[in-house]
XYZ file of C-alpha atoms in Angstrom:
512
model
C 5.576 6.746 -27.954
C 8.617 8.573 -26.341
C 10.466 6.775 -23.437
C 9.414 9.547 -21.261
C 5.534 9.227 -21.315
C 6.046 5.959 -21.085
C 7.291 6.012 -18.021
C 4.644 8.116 -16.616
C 2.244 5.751 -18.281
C 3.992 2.734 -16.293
C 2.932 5.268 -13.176
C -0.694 5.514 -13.923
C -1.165 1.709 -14.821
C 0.923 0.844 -10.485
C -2.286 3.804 -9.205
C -4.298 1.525 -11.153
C -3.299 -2.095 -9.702
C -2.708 -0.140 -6.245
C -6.076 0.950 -5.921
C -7.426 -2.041 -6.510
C -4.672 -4.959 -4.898
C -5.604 -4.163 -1.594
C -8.531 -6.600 -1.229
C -7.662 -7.945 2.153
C -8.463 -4.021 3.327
C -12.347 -4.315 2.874
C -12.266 -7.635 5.515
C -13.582 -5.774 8.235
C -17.000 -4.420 5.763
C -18.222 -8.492 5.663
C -16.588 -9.879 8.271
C -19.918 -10.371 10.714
C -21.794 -11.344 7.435
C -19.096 -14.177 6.377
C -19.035 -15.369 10.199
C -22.873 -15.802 9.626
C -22.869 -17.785 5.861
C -19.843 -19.938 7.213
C -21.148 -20.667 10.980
C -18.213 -19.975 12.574
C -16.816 -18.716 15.796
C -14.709 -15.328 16.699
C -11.456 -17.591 17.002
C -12.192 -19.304 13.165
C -13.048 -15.806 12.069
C -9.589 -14.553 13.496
C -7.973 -17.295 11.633
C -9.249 -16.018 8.846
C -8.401 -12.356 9.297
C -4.412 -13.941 9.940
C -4.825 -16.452 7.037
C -4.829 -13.202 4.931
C -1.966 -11.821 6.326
C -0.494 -15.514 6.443
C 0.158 -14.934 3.116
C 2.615 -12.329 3.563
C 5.010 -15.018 4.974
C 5.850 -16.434 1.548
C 5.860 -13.136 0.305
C 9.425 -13.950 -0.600
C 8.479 -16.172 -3.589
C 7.479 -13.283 -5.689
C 10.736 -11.180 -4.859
C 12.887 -14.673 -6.217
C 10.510 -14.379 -9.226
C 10.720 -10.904 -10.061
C 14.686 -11.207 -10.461
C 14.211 -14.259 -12.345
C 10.718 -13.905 -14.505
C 9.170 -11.271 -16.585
C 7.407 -8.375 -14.371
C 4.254 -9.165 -16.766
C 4.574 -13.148 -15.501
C 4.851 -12.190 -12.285
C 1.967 -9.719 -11.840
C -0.364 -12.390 -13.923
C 0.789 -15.017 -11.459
C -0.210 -12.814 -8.865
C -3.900 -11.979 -10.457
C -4.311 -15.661 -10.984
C -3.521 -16.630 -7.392
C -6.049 -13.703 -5.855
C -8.385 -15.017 -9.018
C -8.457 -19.211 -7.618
C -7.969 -17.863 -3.470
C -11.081 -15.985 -3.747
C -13.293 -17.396 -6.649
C -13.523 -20.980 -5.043
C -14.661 -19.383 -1.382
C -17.251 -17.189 -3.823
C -18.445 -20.290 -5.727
C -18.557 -22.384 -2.375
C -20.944 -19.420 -1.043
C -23.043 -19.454 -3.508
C -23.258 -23.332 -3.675
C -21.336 -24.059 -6.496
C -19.551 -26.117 -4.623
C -20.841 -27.957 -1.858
C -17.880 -29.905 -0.225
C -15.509 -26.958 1.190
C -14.549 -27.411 4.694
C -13.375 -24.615 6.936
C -9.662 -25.196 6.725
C -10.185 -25.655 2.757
C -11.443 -21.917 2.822
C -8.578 -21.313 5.197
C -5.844 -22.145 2.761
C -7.782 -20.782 0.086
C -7.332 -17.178 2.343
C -3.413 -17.916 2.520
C -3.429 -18.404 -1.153
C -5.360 -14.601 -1.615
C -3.437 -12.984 0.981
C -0.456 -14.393 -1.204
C -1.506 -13.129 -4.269
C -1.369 -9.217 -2.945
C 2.370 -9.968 -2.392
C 3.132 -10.326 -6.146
C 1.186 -7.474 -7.310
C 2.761 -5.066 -4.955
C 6.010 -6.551 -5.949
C 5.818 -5.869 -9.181
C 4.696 -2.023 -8.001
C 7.871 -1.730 -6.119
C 9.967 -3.168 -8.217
C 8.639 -0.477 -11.477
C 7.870 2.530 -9.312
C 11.993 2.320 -8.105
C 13.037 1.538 -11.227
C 11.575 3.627 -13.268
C 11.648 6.964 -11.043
C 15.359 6.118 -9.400
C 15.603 9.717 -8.294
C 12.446 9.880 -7.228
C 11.670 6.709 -5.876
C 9.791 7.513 -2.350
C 7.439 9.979 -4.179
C 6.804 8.044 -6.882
C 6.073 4.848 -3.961
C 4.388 7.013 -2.496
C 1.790 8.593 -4.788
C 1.004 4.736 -6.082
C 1.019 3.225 -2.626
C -1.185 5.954 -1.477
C -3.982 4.429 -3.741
C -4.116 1.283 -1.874
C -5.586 2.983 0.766
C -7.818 3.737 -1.581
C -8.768 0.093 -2.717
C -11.226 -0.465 0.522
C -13.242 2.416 -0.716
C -13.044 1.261 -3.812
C -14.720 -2.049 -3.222
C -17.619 -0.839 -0.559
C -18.490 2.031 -2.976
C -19.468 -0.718 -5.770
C -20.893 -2.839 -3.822
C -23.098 -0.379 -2.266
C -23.982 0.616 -5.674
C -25.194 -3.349 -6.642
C -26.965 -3.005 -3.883
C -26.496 -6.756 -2.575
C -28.198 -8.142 0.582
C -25.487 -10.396 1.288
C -22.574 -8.164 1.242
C -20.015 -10.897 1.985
C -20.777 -12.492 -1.645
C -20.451 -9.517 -3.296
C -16.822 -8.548 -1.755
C -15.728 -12.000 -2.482
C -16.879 -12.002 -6.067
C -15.149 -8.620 -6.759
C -11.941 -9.906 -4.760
C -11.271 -12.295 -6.938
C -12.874 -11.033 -10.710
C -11.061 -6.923 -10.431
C -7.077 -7.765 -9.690
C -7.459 -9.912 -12.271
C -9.020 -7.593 -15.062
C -7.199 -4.765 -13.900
C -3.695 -6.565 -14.651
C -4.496 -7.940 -18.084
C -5.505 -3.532 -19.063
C -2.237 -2.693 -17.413
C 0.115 -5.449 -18.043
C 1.349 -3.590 -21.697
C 2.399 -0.585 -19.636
C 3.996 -2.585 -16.391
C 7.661 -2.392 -17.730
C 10.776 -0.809 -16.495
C 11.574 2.019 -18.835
C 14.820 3.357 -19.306
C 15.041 7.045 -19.172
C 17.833 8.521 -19.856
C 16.806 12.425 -19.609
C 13.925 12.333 -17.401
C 12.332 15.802 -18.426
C 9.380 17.734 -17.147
C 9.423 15.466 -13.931
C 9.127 18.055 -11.764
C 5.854 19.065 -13.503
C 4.823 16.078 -14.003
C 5.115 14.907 -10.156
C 3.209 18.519 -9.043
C 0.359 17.911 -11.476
C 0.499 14.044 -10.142
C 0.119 15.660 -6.594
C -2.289 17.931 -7.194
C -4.907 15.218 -8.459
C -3.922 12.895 -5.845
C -4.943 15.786 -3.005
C -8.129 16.499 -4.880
C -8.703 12.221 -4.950
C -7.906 12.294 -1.351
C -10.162 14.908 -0.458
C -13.117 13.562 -2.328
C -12.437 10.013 -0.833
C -12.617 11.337 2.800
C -15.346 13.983 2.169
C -17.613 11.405 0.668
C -16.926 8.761 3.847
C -18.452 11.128 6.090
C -22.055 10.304 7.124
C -23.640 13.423 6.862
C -21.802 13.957 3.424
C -22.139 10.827 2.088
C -26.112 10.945 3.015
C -26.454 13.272 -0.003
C -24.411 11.684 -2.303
C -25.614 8.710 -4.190
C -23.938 5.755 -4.405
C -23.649 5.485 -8.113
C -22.042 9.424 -7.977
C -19.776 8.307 -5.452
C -18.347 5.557 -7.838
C -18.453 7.914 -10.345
C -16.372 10.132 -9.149
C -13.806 7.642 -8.015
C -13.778 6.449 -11.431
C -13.395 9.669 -12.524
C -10.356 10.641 -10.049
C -8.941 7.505 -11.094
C -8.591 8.353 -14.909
C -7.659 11.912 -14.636
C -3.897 10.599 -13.949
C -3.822 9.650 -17.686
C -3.419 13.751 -18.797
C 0.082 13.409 -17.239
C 1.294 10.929 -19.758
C -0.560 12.146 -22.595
C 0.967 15.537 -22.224
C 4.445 14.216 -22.245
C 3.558 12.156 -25.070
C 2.387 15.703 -26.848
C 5.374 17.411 -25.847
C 7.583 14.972 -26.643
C 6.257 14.846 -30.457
C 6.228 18.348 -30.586
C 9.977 18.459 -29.359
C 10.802 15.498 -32.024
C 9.238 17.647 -34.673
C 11.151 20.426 -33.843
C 14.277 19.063 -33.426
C 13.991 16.970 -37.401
C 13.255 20.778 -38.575
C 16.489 22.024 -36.724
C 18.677 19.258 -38.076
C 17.518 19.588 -41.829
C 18.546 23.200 -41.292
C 21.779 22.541 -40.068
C 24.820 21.033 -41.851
C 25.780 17.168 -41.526
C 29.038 18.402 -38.838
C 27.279 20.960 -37.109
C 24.901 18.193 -36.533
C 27.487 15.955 -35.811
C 28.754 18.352 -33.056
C 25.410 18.557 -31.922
C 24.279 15.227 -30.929
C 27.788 14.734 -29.200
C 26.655 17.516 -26.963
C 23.752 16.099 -26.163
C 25.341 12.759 -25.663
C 27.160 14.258 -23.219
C 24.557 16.061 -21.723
C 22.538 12.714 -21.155
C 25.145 10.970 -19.623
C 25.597 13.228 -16.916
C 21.988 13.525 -16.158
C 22.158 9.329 -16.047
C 24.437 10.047 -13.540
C 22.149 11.981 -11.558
C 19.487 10.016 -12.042
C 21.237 6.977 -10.178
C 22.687 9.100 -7.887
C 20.005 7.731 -4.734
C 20.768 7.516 -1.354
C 21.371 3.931 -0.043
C 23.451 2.975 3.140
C 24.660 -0.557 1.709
C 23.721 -3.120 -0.170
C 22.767 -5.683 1.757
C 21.881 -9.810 1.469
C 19.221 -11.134 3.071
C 21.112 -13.550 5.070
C 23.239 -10.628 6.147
C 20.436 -8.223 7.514
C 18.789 -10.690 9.655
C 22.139 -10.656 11.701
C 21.766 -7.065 11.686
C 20.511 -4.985 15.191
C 18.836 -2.334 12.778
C 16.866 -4.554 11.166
C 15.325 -6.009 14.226
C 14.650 -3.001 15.289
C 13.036 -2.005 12.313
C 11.074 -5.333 12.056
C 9.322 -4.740 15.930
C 8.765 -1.205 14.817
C 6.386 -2.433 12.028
C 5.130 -4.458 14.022
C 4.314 -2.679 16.621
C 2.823 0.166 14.818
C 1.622 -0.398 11.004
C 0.738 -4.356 12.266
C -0.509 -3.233 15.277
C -3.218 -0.713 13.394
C -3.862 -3.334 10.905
C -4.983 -6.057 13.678
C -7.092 -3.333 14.279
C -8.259 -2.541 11.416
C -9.224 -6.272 10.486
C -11.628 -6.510 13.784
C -12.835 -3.549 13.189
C -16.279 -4.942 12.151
C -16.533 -7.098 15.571
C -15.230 -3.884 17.300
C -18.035 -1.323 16.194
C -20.726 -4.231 16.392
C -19.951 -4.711 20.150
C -19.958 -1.145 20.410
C -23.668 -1.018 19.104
C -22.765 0.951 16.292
C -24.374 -0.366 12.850
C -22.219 1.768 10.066
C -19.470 -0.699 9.875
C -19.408 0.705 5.997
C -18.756 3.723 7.038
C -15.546 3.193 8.768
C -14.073 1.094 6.669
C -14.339 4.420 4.020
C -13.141 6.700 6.684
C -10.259 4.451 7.680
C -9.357 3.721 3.898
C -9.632 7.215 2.983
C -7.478 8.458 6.066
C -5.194 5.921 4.923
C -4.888 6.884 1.993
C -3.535 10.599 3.132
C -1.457 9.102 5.410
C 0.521 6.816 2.273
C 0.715 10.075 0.462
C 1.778 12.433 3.139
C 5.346 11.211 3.419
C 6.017 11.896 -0.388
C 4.768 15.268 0.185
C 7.113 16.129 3.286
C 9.692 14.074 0.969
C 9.414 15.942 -2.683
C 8.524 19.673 -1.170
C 11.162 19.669 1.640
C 13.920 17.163 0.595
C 16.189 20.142 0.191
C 15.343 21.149 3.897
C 18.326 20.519 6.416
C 15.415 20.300 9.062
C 14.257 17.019 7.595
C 14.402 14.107 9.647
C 15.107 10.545 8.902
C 12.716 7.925 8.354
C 12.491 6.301 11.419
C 12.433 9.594 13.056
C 8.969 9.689 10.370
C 8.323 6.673 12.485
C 8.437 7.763 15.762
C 6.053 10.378 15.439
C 3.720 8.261 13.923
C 3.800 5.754 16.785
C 2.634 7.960 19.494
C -0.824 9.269 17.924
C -1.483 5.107 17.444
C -0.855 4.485 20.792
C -2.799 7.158 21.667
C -5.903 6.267 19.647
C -5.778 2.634 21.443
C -6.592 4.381 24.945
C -8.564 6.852 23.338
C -11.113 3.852 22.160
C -11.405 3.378 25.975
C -14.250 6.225 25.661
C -17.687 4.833 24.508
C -18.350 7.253 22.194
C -18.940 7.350 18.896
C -16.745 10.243 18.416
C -13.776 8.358 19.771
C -14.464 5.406 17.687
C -14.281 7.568 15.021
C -11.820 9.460 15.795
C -9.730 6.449 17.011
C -10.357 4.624 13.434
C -9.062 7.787 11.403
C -5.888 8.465 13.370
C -4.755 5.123 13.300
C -5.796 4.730 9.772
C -3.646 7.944 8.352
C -0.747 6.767 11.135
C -0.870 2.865 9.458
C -0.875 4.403 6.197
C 1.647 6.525 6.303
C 4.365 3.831 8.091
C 3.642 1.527 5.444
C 4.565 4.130 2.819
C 7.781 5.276 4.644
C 8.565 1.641 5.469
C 9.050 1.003 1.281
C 11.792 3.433 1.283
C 13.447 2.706 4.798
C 14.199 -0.552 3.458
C 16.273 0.394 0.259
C 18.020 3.010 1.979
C 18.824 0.889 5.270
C 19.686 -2.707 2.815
C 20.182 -1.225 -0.743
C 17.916 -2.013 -4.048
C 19.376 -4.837 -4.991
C 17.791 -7.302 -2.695
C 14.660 -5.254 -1.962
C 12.184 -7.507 -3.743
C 13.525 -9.928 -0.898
C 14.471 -7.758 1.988
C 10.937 -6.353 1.895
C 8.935 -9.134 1.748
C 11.145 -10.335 4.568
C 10.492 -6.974 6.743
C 6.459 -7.724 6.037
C 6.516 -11.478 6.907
C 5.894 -9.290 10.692
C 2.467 -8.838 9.960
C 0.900 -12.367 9.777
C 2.778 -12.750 12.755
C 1.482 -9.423 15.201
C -1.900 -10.675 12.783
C -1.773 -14.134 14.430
C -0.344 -12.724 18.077
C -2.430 -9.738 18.398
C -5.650 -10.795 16.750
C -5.683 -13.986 19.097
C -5.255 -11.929 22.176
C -8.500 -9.658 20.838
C -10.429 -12.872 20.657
C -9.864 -14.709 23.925
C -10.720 -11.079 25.522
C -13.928 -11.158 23.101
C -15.012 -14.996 23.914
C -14.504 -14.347 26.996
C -17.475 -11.527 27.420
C -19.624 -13.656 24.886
C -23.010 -14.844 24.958
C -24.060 -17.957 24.052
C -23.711 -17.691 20.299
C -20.302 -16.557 21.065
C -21.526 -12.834 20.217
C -20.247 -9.956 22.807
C -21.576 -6.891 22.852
C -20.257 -3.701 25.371
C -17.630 -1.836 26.045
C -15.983 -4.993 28.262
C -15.622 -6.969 24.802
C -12.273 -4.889 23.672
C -11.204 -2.879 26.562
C -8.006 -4.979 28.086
C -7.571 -5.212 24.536
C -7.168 -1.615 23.651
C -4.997 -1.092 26.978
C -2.276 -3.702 25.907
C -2.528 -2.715 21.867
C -1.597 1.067 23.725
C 0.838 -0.482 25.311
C 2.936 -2.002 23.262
C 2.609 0.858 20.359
C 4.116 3.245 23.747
C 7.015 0.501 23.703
C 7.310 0.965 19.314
C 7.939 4.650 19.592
C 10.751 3.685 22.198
C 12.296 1.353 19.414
C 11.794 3.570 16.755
C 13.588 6.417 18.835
C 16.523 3.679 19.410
C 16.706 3.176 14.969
C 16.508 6.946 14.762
C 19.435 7.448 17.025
C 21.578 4.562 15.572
C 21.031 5.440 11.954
C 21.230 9.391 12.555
C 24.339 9.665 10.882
C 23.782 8.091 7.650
C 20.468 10.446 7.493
C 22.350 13.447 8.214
C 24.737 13.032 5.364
C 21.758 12.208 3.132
C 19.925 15.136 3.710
């Protein structure tokens, strides 16, 4: 198979593992059911919700193992982990196992919330390599799909059709990451590419069906859509929009024979100099395209020890955290949040928010690959900034009863949290370099089981506090300090973000 539909292969297999990894995404869909099986209050339930993003905090172990192990090792490491972290809370469920305690399940989470860590390491790690020219579209596109992965999930379990939703998510957790990596672990290799040819066509076709995926995926979240849809068509045409990304590779793969066949007729034809003559051309040729190819835009490289004395990455690190975190926390208790609200179509949102997120991981790559030639452009935490405001925003708008704002609320924060995580990928190689980014990264993420632990505890003492007996609150009261302080401090992110712009404004405006 030539090099260069091999790399687009290595492409398909990351929107594969992406739409799938993010199992931590479809919390909020069993959430109230799993506080039910286990018997356990809003605080345990919180600890839960941060033992997931707990996780994230030795997030660092699979960046030391992807310079030092196999990318295949580490993403099968990874499966394994999500594999044991949610099979023994599935088998302890269903009564396999009988002596679990709460804290048992607890680490169990950590070890789950782990495993994520490695996949999307080993994402990174392939989609830079692999497209060095291209990296933030190619992050992009795949990252994009992990948005996906919450939609993913509630669409087959809706189709099994399980009373007890909470087994179902946790059986799936644990049995698809794992599947999913031993199909794609033959094609999750760096590839080296010296002539990367026909990516320009190949990243517009990739576009194109990732639109049409995103468009499906929020059409078919809306109620009075997805009323008329069946579940079983819904899942279908996931599956479908999930498999069409394969033409991309198989064309190259065409082409390239074609070109191969063409060029062995050419050479017979030609004398044993002229040939000669010809491949050093070519050689030539190749090497300066190499040249471009590594020709990326990076600040400095930088060591982790180094960047945590650095201002910019501080800033950068509350940024996160007080928007993409921020949205997440949100995001988690979003079951709790629509339950106190009296509305009953927790499923729902979870879709909408998964789908918006989705658009809102792809959207940068689009501004990036369309307009990267466009003096206008602005840096990435400039990308930021706007993307704060409409979060903060959507916290006050939640302050209306509605269930227009709630919905409302849950898809601009959802396309907003999406779209910060994507840019976020890229910020951090061009800020600290490539070398370290398996480690810088997972260092800039380590925020989120903090703001997880921070945040989600302040939504729960609010919550207990307007509780009932069994500790269940239900009105407006439950979340509404809440929302004001979550508004609050995303107000105070855009300031930061506005600060990073301004300080790294010159090394963007030689970039672009």
């Amino acid at each position: 198979m030539p090099s260069t539909a091999f790399q687009w292969l290595s492409l398909v297999g990351i929107i594969w593992l992406q739409s799938i990894t993010g199992t931590n995404t479809n919390f909020p869909a069993y959430s109230s059911q799993l506080k039910q099986l286990l018997s356990i209050s809003q605080f345990q339930l919180n600890n839960l919700a941060f033992a997931s993003d707990a996780g994230k905090l030795f997030g660092f172990l699979s960046g030391l193992a992807s310079i030092y192990l196999p990318l295949w090792l580490v993403l099968m490491i990874g499966s394994t982990l999500g594999l044991v972290g949610y099979g023994v809370q599935y088998l302890f469920i269903t009564n396999h196992i009988s002596s679990l305690s709460y804290w048992h399940v607890f680490f169990l989470t950590v070890l789950a919330g782990n495993s994520i860590c490695w996949i999307n390491t080993v994402c990174y790690v392939i989609a830079i390599r692999n497209f060095p020219s291209d990296r933030q579209v190619a992050v992009g596109i795949t990252t994009s799909y992990q948005g996906l992965s919450a939609k993913v999930y509630t669409t087959i379990v809706d189709v099994a059709g399980h009373k007890k939703r909470a087994i179902a998510f946790l059986f799936l957790n644990s049995v698809l990451p794992f599947l999913v990596s031993l199909i794609t672990t033959p094609v999750i290799r760096e590839i080296e590419v010296i002539s990367p040819k026909h990516s320009r066509v190949g990243f517009d076709v990739i576009f194109a069906i990732t639109i049409a995926t995103g468009i499906y995926a929020v059409m078919s979240s809306l109620e009075f859509v997805s009323n008329k849809i069946s579940p079983l068509g819904s899942l279908i045409g996931i599956l479908v929009s999930l498999l069409v990304p394969m033409l991309v590779p198989l064309s190259m793969m065409i082409v390239g024979s074609w070109h191969k066949n063409t060029e062995k007729q050419r050479v017979y034809n030609f004398t044993t100099e002229a040939g000669h003559d010809k491949r050093t051309e070519n050689e030539v040729k190749e090497d300066e395209e190499s040249e471009e190819v590594h020709d990326v835009g990076v600040r400095e490289e930088v060591e982790t020890k180094l960047m945590l004395r650095r201002l910019d990455f501080w800033l950068y690190f509350f940024v996160y955290l007080f928007g993409a975190t921020l949205g997440l926390v949100f995001l988690n208790n979003l079951g709790q949040i629509a339950e106190s609200r009296g509305y009953s179509g927790t499923s729902s949102l979870v879709s909408l928010s998964s789908s918006f997120g989705f658009f809102g991981r792809l959207m940068p790559s689009i501004i990036d690959y369309f307009y990267r030639d466009n003096r206008c452009a602005i840096s990435k935490p400039g990308y930021m900034m706007v993307l704060m405001a409409p979060i903060a925003g959507a916290f006050f708008l939640l302050l209306n009863k509605t269930h227009l704002a709630l919905y409302v609320s849950t898809a601009i924060i959802g396309v907003c949290n999406g779209a910060i995580t994507s840019i976020a990928v890229s910020t951090t190689t061009e800020l600290f370099g490539t070398k370290n980014f398996s480690v810088n990264h997972n260092v800039v993420v380590a925020n989120i089981p903090v703001g997880s632990l921070l945040f989600g505890y302040l939504a729960a003492i609010v919550y207990h506090k307007g509780g009932n007996e069994n500790g269940k609150c239900m009105g407006m009261e439950c979340y509404r300090n809440t929302f004001i302080i979550w508004g609050s401090l995303s107000f105070f992110g855009t300031f930061l973000a506005c600060i990073l712009h301004l300080r790294t404004r010159k090394f963007y405006s030689h970039k672009l």
